[in-house]
Amino acid sequence: METLHSDRVRQLAHGVREDAIAWRRHLHANPETSFNERETARYVFDQLASFGLRPYHPTPTSVVASIEGVFSGRCLAIRADMDALPITEETGLPFASQTPGAMHACGHDGHTAMLLGAAKVLSALRGELQGEVRLLFQHAEELFPGGAQEMVDAGVLDGVDMVIGTHLWLPLTSGRIGIAAGPLTAAPDTFSIEVLGRGGHAAQPHLTVDPVPLAAQIILALQQLVSREADPLRPAVLSVTQVHAGTADNVIPDRVTLGGTVRTFDEDVRKLFERRIGEVAEGLCAAFGATCTHRYQRGYRPIRNDAAVSAALAAALREVLGEEVVEEAVPSMVGEDFSAYQQRVPGCFFWLGSRNEAKGIVYPHHHARFTIDEDVLETGVAAFVGAALHLL
Ligand code: NI
């Protein structure tokens, strides 16, 4: 839209910089975990109402508001997730979590603050806005089955033409944008296996069916699915993250339970793991006289960015933020339930870099010392506002 120059968008975003930092710090100090975001949702609701909007709760802990331009047009949804993680914070920041066992360790506090900033700016720009911007403040991104699907089921995408969202991203330098069409995040599936042997005296293994060496073989054999059975040109990760067995040094236990996660982009590779993990466990157990039970749980779908929306959004971000800060996104094997929106409408999810070595902001997502570079909050506001003006 020619009526709004990129300089002005950046100025407007800069104008809410201090607000965005204050909102982010309030949310950071008061984290709530997935599906428990009651005070967070109330706080967001009150801020939106103070901008003259009419927010509502499509589910108990999510918030949606619409900004309708004076000119008719299409509808763009912008999503920010709001939930924290069950981690005890160790940053020592003055606005650190006041709730032991809960922490914004993924940056969702920043996402919420950036979308509030965009809401404030866009509310004041109604007279120049075409179509509708729908703000989706989503609960429970971190916990399967996730808040996105619940919001979709509640009808928040009715009448929406496209959806965008971002994640503050530590692998990327502060202020940089990573955006690309195609796959961006993986399907985060989980699995568990229970190896059932027959315990006994540790000095008489021949009288038992020892599930421990068997579980060790299963763990190693599962890696062989990645290295020998999955197509090497199609990424796959299998991590065994839980091993539980035994109660004493001199007792062979009856059972070992294993748990872990599989990350894939491709449906065929995903199906391979879904089938073969159980087959490998059963085969090895049968070979040594044990049995097993196993379960494979499908998680979120992979994010697959729409080509047209991604191209339009990338062009808007180059225009607003500068050619030099936008680069081709590197996909990640993390999971993101933004994909639930993309099953309904075309969309694009992009990375917003927030790593700053000079400020010591280097800890990875989900770490007890994770934090974000607050300088990028206004960048995120500018990105959302610019997207609204250019895409509609
Ligand atoms: Ni996250």
CSV table of C-alpha atoms and ligand atoms in Angstrom, one decimal:
chain,number,residue,atom,x,y,z
A,1,MET,CA,0.0,0.0,0.0
A,2,GLU,CA,1.6,3.2,-1.2
A,3,THR,CA,-0.2,5.4,1.4
A,4,LEU,CA,2.0,4.2,4.2
A,5,HIS,CA,5.7,4.4,3.8
A,6,SER,CA,8.0,1.9,5.4
A,7,ASP,CA,9.6,4.6,7.4
A,8,ARG,CA,6.3,5.4,9.0
A,9,VAL,CA,5.6,1.8,9.8
A,10,ARG,CA,8.9,1.5,11.6
A,11,GLN,CA,8.2,4.8,13.4
A,12,LEU,CA,4.8,3.6,14.5
A,13,ALA,CA,6.4,0.4,15.7
A,14,HIS,CA,9.1,2.3,17.5
A,15,GLY,CA,6.3,4.4,19.2
A,16,VAL,CA,5.1,1.2,21.0
A,17,ARG,CA,8.5,0.0,21.8
A,18,GLU,CA,8.3,0.8,25.6
A,19,ASP,CA,4.8,-0.6,25.8
A,20,ALA,CA,5.9,-3.9,24.1
A,21,ILE,CA,8.8,-4.3,26.5
A,22,ALA,CA,6.5,-3.5,29.5
A,23,TRP,CA,3.9,-6.1,28.4
A,24,ARG,CA,6.5,-8.7,27.7
A,25,ARG,CA,8.0,-8.2,31.2
A,26,HIS,CA,4.7,-8.4,32.9
A,27,LEU,CA,3.9,-11.6,31.0
A,28,HIS,CA,7.4,-12.9,31.7
A,29,ALA,CA,7.1,-12.3,35.5
A,30,ASN,CA,3.6,-14.0,35.5
A,31,PRO,CA,3.9,-17.2,33.3
A,32,GLU,CA,1.1,-19.7,33.0
A,33,THR,CA,1.6,-23.1,31.4
A,34,SER,CA,-0.4,-24.6,28.6
A,35,PHE,CA,-4.2,-24.7,29.0
A,36,ASN,CA,-3.9,-22.6,32.3
A,37,GLU,CA,-3.4,-19.2,30.7
A,38,ARG,CA,-6.3,-17.5,32.7
A,39,GLU,CA,-4.6,-14.4,33.9
A,40,THR,CA,-2.6,-14.1,30.7
A,41,ALA,CA,-5.8,-14.2,28.6
A,42,ARG,CA,-7.4,-11.6,31.0
A,43,TYR,CA,-4.4,-9.3,30.7
A,44,VAL,CA,-4.4,-9.5,26.9
A,45,PHE,CA,-8.2,-9.0,26.8
A,46,ASP,CA,-7.9,-5.9,28.9
A,47,GLN,CA,-5.1,-4.4,26.8
A,48,LEU,CA,-7.0,-5.0,23.6
A,49,ALA,CA,-10.2,-3.4,25.1
A,50,SER,CA,-8.1,-0.4,26.0
A,51,PHE,CA,-7.2,0.1,22.3
A,52,GLY,CA,-11.0,0.3,21.6
A,53,LEU,CA,-11.2,-3.3,20.3
A,54,ARG,CA,-13.9,-5.8,21.2
A,55,PRO,CA,-12.0,-9.0,22.2
A,56,TYR,CA,-13.6,-12.3,23.0
A,57,HIS,CA,-12.5,-15.7,24.3
A,58,PRO,CA,-13.1,-18.4,21.7
A,59,THR,CA,-11.8,-21.0,24.3
A,60,PRO,CA,-11.4,-20.3,28.0
A,61,THR,CA,-7.8,-19.2,27.8
A,62,SER,CA,-7.4,-17.7,24.3
A,63,VAL,CA,-8.3,-14.3,23.0
A,64,VAL,CA,-9.4,-13.1,19.6
A,65,ALA,CA,-10.0,-9.5,18.3
A,66,SER,CA,-10.7,-8.1,14.9
A,67,ILE,CA,-9.6,-4.8,13.5
A,68,GLU,CA,-11.8,-3.9,10.6
A,69,GLY,CA,-10.5,-1.3,8.1
A,70,VAL,CA,-12.8,1.3,6.7
A,71,PHE,CA,-12.3,-0.2,3.2
A,72,SER,CA,-13.7,-3.7,2.5
A,73,GLY,CA,-11.2,-6.3,1.6
A,74,ARG,CA,-9.7,-9.7,2.6
A,75,CYS,CA,-9.0,-11.0,6.0
A,76,LEU,CA,-5.5,-11.6,7.4
A,77,ALA,CA,-5.1,-13.6,10.7
A,78,ILE,CA,-2.0,-13.0,12.8
A,79,ARG,CA,-1.2,-15.5,15.5
A,80,ALA,CA,0.8,-15.2,18.7
A,81,ASP,CA,1.1,-18.0,21.3
A,82,MET,CA,0.9,-17.1,25.0
A,83,ASP,CA,1.8,-20.2,27.1
A,84,ALA,CA,4.9,-20.8,29.3
A,85,LEU,CA,6.8,-24.0,30.1
A,86,PRO,CA,7.0,-26.1,33.3
A,87,ILE,CA,10.6,-25.0,34.0
A,88,THR,CA,12.0,-23.1,37.0
A,89,GLU,CA,13.7,-19.9,35.7
A,90,GLU,CA,17.4,-19.4,36.4
A,91,THR,CA,18.0,-16.1,34.5
A,92,GLY,CA,18.2,-13.9,37.6
A,93,LEU,CA,16.5,-11.1,35.6
A,94,PRO,CA,14.7,-8.4,37.6
A,95,PHE,CA,11.4,-9.5,35.9
A,96,ALA,CA,12.1,-13.2,36.2
A,97,SER,CA,9.2,-15.6,36.8
A,98,GLN,CA,7.5,-15.2,40.1
A,99,THR,CA,6.1,-18.7,39.8
A,100,PRO,CA,8.4,-21.6,40.6
A,101,GLY,CA,7.9,-24.3,38.0
A,102,ALA,CA,6.7,-22.0,35.3
A,103,MET,CA,8.7,-19.9,32.9
A,104,HIS,CA,8.5,-18.2,29.5
A,105,ALA,CA,11.4,-20.2,28.2
A,106,CYS,CA,10.4,-20.2,24.5
A,107,GLY,CA,9.7,-16.5,23.9
A,108,HIS,CA,5.9,-16.7,23.7
A,109,ASP,CA,5.8,-13.7,26.1
A,110,GLY,CA,7.5,-11.8,23.3
A,111,HIS,CA,5.1,-13.1,20.6
A,112,THR,CA,2.2,-11.8,22.7
A,113,ALA,CA,3.8,-8.5,23.3
A,114,MET,CA,4.6,-8.0,19.6
A,115,LEU,CA,1.0,-8.8,18.6
A,116,LEU,CA,-0.4,-6.4,21.2
A,117,GLY,CA,1.9,-3.8,19.8
A,118,ALA,CA,0.6,-4.4,16.3
A,119,ALA,CA,-2.9,-4.3,17.7
A,120,LYS,CA,-2.3,-0.9,19.2
A,121,VAL,CA,-0.8,0.5,16.0
A,122,LEU,CA,-3.3,-1.0,13.7
A,123,SER,CA,-6.3,0.1,15.8
A,124,ALA,CA,-5.1,3.7,15.2
A,125,LEU,CA,-4.7,3.1,11.5
A,126,ARG,CA,-8.3,1.8,10.8
A,127,GLY,CA,-8.9,4.7,8.5
A,128,GLU,CA,-6.1,3.6,6.2
A,129,LEU,CA,-6.7,-0.1,6.5
A,130,GLN,CA,-8.3,-2.3,3.9
A,131,GLY,CA,-10.2,-5.5,5.0
A,132,GLU,CA,-9.8,-7.1,8.3
A,133,VAL,CA,-6.9,-8.1,10.6
A,134,ARG,CA,-7.8,-10.8,13.0
A,135,LEU,CA,-5.6,-11.2,16.0
A,136,LEU,CA,-5.3,-14.7,17.4
A,137,PHE,CA,-3.8,-14.9,20.9
A,138,GLN,CA,-3.4,-18.6,21.2
A,139,HIS,CA,-3.1,-20.8,24.3
A,140,ALA,CA,-1.3,-24.1,24.7
A,141,GLU,CA,1.2,-24.3,21.9
A,142,GLU,CA,3.6,-26.4,24.0
A,143,LEU,CA,1.3,-29.2,25.0
A,144,PHE,CA,-0.2,-31.7,22.5
A,145,PRO,CA,-3.0,-31.7,21.2
A,146,GLY,CA,-2.3,-27.9,21.3
A,147,GLY,CA,-4.5,-24.8,21.4
A,148,ALA,CA,-4.4,-24.1,17.6
A,149,GLN,CA,-6.7,-26.9,16.7
A,150,GLU,CA,-9.1,-26.0,19.5
A,151,MET,CA,-9.2,-22.4,18.1
A,152,VAL,CA,-9.8,-23.6,14.6
A,153,ASP,CA,-12.6,-25.8,15.8
A,154,ALA,CA,-14.1,-22.8,17.6
A,155,GLY,CA,-14.3,-21.0,14.2
A,156,VAL,CA,-11.6,-18.4,14.6
A,157,LEU,CA,-10.6,-18.8,10.9
A,158,ASP,CA,-14.1,-18.4,9.5
A,159,GLY,CA,-13.8,-15.7,6.8
A,160,VAL,CA,-10.0,-15.7,7.0
A,161,ASP,CA,-8.1,-15.6,3.7
A,162,MET,CA,-4.6,-16.2,5.0
A,163,VAL,CA,-2.7,-16.6,8.3
A,164,ILE,CA,0.8,-15.6,9.4
A,165,GLY,CA,2.8,-16.0,12.6
A,166,THR,CA,6.4,-15.9,13.8
A,167,HIS,CA,8.7,-17.4,16.4
A,168,LEU,CA,11.5,-15.4,18.1
A,169,TRP,CA,14.4,-17.6,17.2
A,170,LEU,CA,17.7,-18.0,19.0
A,171,PRO,CA,19.5,-19.8,16.2
A,172,LEU,CA,19.2,-16.6,14.2
A,173,THR,CA,21.0,-13.3,15.0
A,174,SER,CA,18.9,-10.6,16.6
A,175,GLY,CA,16.7,-8.6,14.2
A,176,ARG,CA,17.1,-11.0,11.2
A,177,ILE,CA,14.2,-12.6,9.5
A,178,GLY,CA,14.2,-16.1,8.1
A,179,ILE,CA,11.4,-16.9,5.7
A,180,ALA,CA,10.8,-19.5,3.0
A,181,ALA,CA,8.1,-21.4,1.2
A,182,GLY,CA,7.7,-25.1,2.0
A,183,PRO,CA,8.5,-27.1,5.1
A,184,LEU,CA,9.7,-25.2,8.2
A,185,THR,CA,9.0,-27.4,11.2
A,186,ALA,CA,8.7,-31.2,11.6
A,187,ALA,CA,6.0,-33.5,12.9
A,188,PRO,CA,6.9,-34.1,16.6
A,189,ASP,CA,5.6,-37.6,17.2
A,190,THR,CA,6.3,-39.6,20.4
A,191,PHE,CA,6.6,-43.2,21.2
A,192,SER,CA,7.0,-45.6,24.2
A,193,ILE,CA,8.0,-49.2,24.5
A,194,GLU,CA,7.7,-51.5,27.5
A,195,VAL,CA,10.0,-54.5,27.4
A,196,LEU,CA,8.7,-57.3,29.5
A,197,GLY,CA,11.1,-60.0,30.6
A,198,ARG,CA,11.3,-62.0,33.8
A,199,GLY,CA,13.3,-60.7,36.7
A,200,GLY,CA,15.4,-62.5,39.3
A,201,HIS,CA,18.7,-62.6,41.0
A,202,ALA,CA,21.4,-60.6,39.3
A,203,ALA,CA,23.9,-63.5,40.0
A,204,GLN,CA,21.8,-66.0,38.1
A,205,PRO,CA,20.9,-64.3,34.8
A,206,HIS,CA,20.3,-67.7,33.1
A,207,LEU,CA,17.2,-68.1,35.3
A,208,THR,CA,15.8,-64.8,34.1
A,209,VAL,CA,14.8,-63.0,30.9
A,210,ASP,CA,16.8,-59.9,31.4
A,211,PRO,CA,15.0,-56.9,29.8
A,212,VAL,CA,18.0,-54.5,30.3
A,213,PRO,CA,20.4,-55.6,27.6
A,214,LEU,CA,17.4,-56.2,25.4
A,215,ALA,CA,16.3,-52.6,25.9
A,216,ALA,CA,19.9,-51.5,25.1
A,217,GLN,CA,19.8,-53.4,21.8
A,218,ILE,CA,16.4,-51.9,21.0
A,219,ILE,CA,17.8,-48.4,21.6
A,220,LEU,CA,20.7,-49.0,19.2
A,221,ALA,CA,18.5,-50.8,16.6
A,222,LEU,CA,16.2,-47.8,16.5
A,223,GLN,CA,19.0,-45.6,15.3
A,224,GLN,CA,19.5,-48.0,12.5
A,225,LEU,CA,16.0,-47.1,11.2
A,226,VAL,CA,17.4,-43.5,10.8
A,227,SER,CA,20.7,-44.5,9.2
A,228,ARG,CA,19.7,-47.5,7.1
A,229,GLU,CA,15.9,-47.4,6.4
A,230,ALA,CA,14.9,-43.7,6.1
A,231,ASP,CA,15.8,-42.0,2.8
A,232,PRO,CA,18.9,-39.9,3.6
A,233,LEU,CA,17.6,-37.0,1.5
A,234,ARG,CA,14.5,-36.8,3.7
A,235,PRO,CA,15.4,-35.7,7.3
A,236,ALA,CA,14.5,-37.8,10.3
A,237,VAL,CA,15.5,-37.7,14.0
A,238,LEU,CA,14.8,-40.4,16.5
A,239,SER,CA,15.8,-39.6,20.1
A,240,VAL,CA,15.3,-42.0,23.0
A,241,THR,CA,14.9,-39.7,25.9
A,242,GLN,CA,13.5,-41.9,28.7
A,243,VAL,CA,14.8,-45.2,30.0
A,244,HIS,CA,13.3,-46.5,33.3
A,245,ALA,CA,14.2,-49.8,35.0
A,246,GLY,CA,15.3,-51.4,38.2
A,247,THR,CA,15.3,-50.8,41.9
A,248,ALA,CA,18.5,-52.4,43.2
A,249,ASP,CA,22.1,-53.4,42.1
A,250,ASN,CA,21.5,-57.1,42.6
A,251,VAL,CA,18.1,-57.5,41.1
A,252,ILE,CA,17.3,-58.1,37.4
A,253,PRO,CA,14.0,-56.2,36.8
A,254,ASP,CA,10.9,-57.6,35.1
A,255,ARG,CA,10.6,-54.7,32.8
A,256,VAL,CA,12.2,-51.6,31.1
A,257,THR,CA,10.2,-48.7,29.7
A,258,LEU,CA,11.6,-46.6,26.9
A,259,GLY,CA,10.2,-43.3,25.6
A,260,GLY,CA,11.2,-40.8,23.0
A,261,THR,CA,10.4,-38.7,20.0
A,262,VAL,CA,10.5,-39.0,16.2
A,263,ARG,CA,10.8,-35.9,14.0
A,264,THR,CA,10.0,-36.0,10.3
A,265,PHE,CA,8.8,-33.7,7.5
A,266,ASP,CA,7.7,-36.3,5.1
A,267,GLU,CA,4.5,-38.4,5.5
A,268,ASP,CA,6.1,-41.5,4.0
A,269,VAL,CA,9.1,-41.3,6.4
A,270,ARG,CA,6.7,-40.7,9.3
A,271,LYS,CA,4.8,-43.8,8.4
A,272,LEU,CA,8.0,-45.8,8.2
A,273,PHE,CA,8.8,-45.0,11.9
A,274,GLU,CA,5.2,-45.5,12.9
A,275,ARG,CA,5.4,-49.1,11.6
A,276,ARG,CA,9.0,-50.1,12.2
A,277,ILE,CA,9.6,-49.0,15.8
A,278,GLY,CA,7.1,-51.6,17.0
A,279,GLU,CA,8.4,-54.3,14.6
A,280,VAL,CA,12.0,-53.8,15.7
A,281,ALA,CA,11.0,-54.0,19.4
A,282,GLU,CA,8.8,-57.0,18.9
A,283,GLY,CA,11.4,-58.8,16.8
A,284,LEU,CA,14.3,-58.3,19.2
A,285,CYS,CA,12.1,-59.3,22.2
A,286,ALA,CA,11.0,-62.5,20.4
A,287,ALA,CA,14.6,-63.4,19.7
A,288,PHE,CA,15.4,-63.3,23.4
A,289,GLY,CA,12.2,-64.7,24.9
A,290,ALA,CA,10.7,-61.4,26.0
A,291,THR,CA,7.6,-59.6,24.9
A,292,CYS,CA,6.8,-55.9,24.6
A,293,THR,CA,4.0,-53.4,24.3
A,294,HIS,CA,4.5,-50.2,22.3
A,295,ARG,CA,2.6,-47.0,21.4
A,296,TYR,CA,3.2,-44.4,18.7
A,297,GLN,CA,1.5,-41.1,19.1
A,298,ARG,CA,1.3,-38.7,16.2
A,299,GLY,CA,1.9,-35.0,17.2
A,300,TYR,CA,1.4,-31.8,15.3
A,301,ARG,CA,1.6,-31.7,11.6
A,302,PRO,CA,4.6,-30.1,9.9
A,303,ILE,CA,4.4,-26.5,9.0
A,304,ARG,CA,4.4,-26.1,5.3
A,305,ASN,CA,4.5,-22.5,4.1
A,306,ASP,CA,2.3,-21.5,1.2
A,307,ALA,CA,4.3,-20.3,-1.8
A,308,ALA,CA,2.1,-17.3,-2.6
A,309,VAL,CA,1.7,-16.1,0.9
A,310,SER,CA,5.4,-16.6,1.7
A,311,ALA,CA,6.4,-14.6,-1.4
A,312,ALA,CA,4.1,-11.8,-0.6
A,313,LEU,CA,5.1,-11.7,3.1
A,314,ALA,CA,8.8,-11.8,2.3
A,315,ALA,CA,8.4,-8.9,-0.1
A,316,ALA,CA,6.5,-7.0,2.6
A,317,LEU,CA,9.2,-7.7,5.2
A,318,ARG,CA,12.0,-6.6,2.8
A,319,GLU,CA,10.1,-3.4,2.1
A,320,VAL,CA,9.4,-2.6,5.7
A,321,LEU,CA,12.5,-3.9,7.4
A,322,GLY,CA,15.1,-3.7,4.7
A,323,GLU,CA,16.4,-6.0,2.0
A,324,GLU,CA,19.5,-7.0,4.0
A,325,VAL,CA,17.7,-8.4,7.1
A,326,VAL,CA,15.6,-11.0,5.3
A,327,GLU,CA,17.2,-14.4,4.5
A,328,GLU,CA,16.1,-17.8,3.4
A,329,ALA,CA,14.7,-19.7,6.5
A,330,VAL,CA,16.5,-22.8,7.7
A,331,PRO,CA,13.9,-25.4,8.7
A,332,SER,CA,14.0,-27.0,12.2
A,333,MET,CA,13.0,-30.4,13.5
A,334,VAL,CA,11.0,-28.7,16.3
A,335,GLY,CA,7.2,-28.9,16.3
A,336,GLU,CA,4.7,-26.0,16.0
A,337,ASP,CA,1.0,-26.2,16.1
A,338,PHE,CA,0.7,-23.2,13.8
A,339,SER,CA,0.4,-26.0,11.2
A,340,ALA,CA,-3.3,-26.5,12.4
A,341,TYR,CA,-4.2,-23.2,10.9
A,342,GLN,CA,-2.5,-24.1,7.6
A,343,GLN,CA,-4.8,-27.1,7.2
A,344,ARG,CA,-7.6,-24.5,6.7
A,345,VAL,CA,-6.1,-21.5,5.1
A,346,PRO,CA,-2.9,-20.7,3.3
A,347,GLY,CA,-0.3,-19.3,5.6
A,348,CYS,CA,3.3,-18.5,6.4
A,349,PHE,CA,5.3,-18.8,9.6
A,350,PHE,CA,8.7,-17.1,9.8
A,351,TRP,CA,11.7,-16.9,12.2
A,352,LEU,CA,12.6,-13.6,13.9
A,353,GLY,CA,16.1,-13.7,15.2
A,354,SER,CA,16.7,-12.9,18.8
A,355,ARG,CA,20.2,-14.1,19.6
A,356,ASN,CA,22.6,-11.5,20.9
A,357,GLU,CA,26.0,-12.7,21.9
A,358,ALA,CA,27.1,-9.3,23.2
A,359,LYS,CA,24.2,-9.3,25.7
A,360,GLY,CA,24.7,-12.9,26.6
A,361,ILE,CA,21.4,-13.9,25.0
A,362,VAL,CA,22.6,-17.3,23.8
A,363,TYR,CA,20.8,-20.0,25.8
A,364,PRO,CA,18.6,-22.3,23.6
A,365,HIS,CA,14.8,-22.4,23.7
A,366,HIS,CA,13.4,-24.4,26.7
A,367,HIS,CA,16.6,-23.7,28.8
A,368,ALA,CA,16.2,-22.3,32.3
A,369,ARG,CA,18.4,-19.3,31.3
A,370,PHE,CA,16.7,-18.6,28.0
A,371,THR,CA,15.8,-15.0,27.2
A,372,ILE,CA,15.2,-12.9,24.2
A,373,ASP,CA,16.7,-9.6,22.9
A,374,GLU,CA,13.9,-7.1,23.6
A,375,ASP,CA,15.2,-4.8,20.9
A,376,VAL,CA,13.5,-7.1,18.4
A,377,LEU,CA,10.0,-6.6,19.8
A,378,GLU,CA,9.6,-3.4,17.8
A,379,THR,CA,10.9,-5.3,14.7
A,380,GLY,CA,8.2,-7.9,15.2
A,381,VAL,CA,5.5,-5.1,15.6
A,382,ALA,CA,6.8,-3.5,12.3
A,383,ALA,CA,6.7,-6.9,10.6
A,384,PHE,CA,3.1,-7.5,11.6
A,385,VAL,CA,1.9,-4.0,10.8
A,386,GLY,CA,3.8,-4.1,7.5
A,387,ALA,CA,2.3,-7.5,6.7
A,388,ALA,CA,-1.3,-6.2,7.4
A,389,LEU,CA,-0.8,-3.1,5.2
A,390,HIS,CA,0.9,-4.9,2.3
A,391,LEU,CA,-1.0,-8.2,2.2
A,392,LEU,CA,-4.5,-6.8,2.4
B,1,NI,NI,7.8,-21.9,21.2
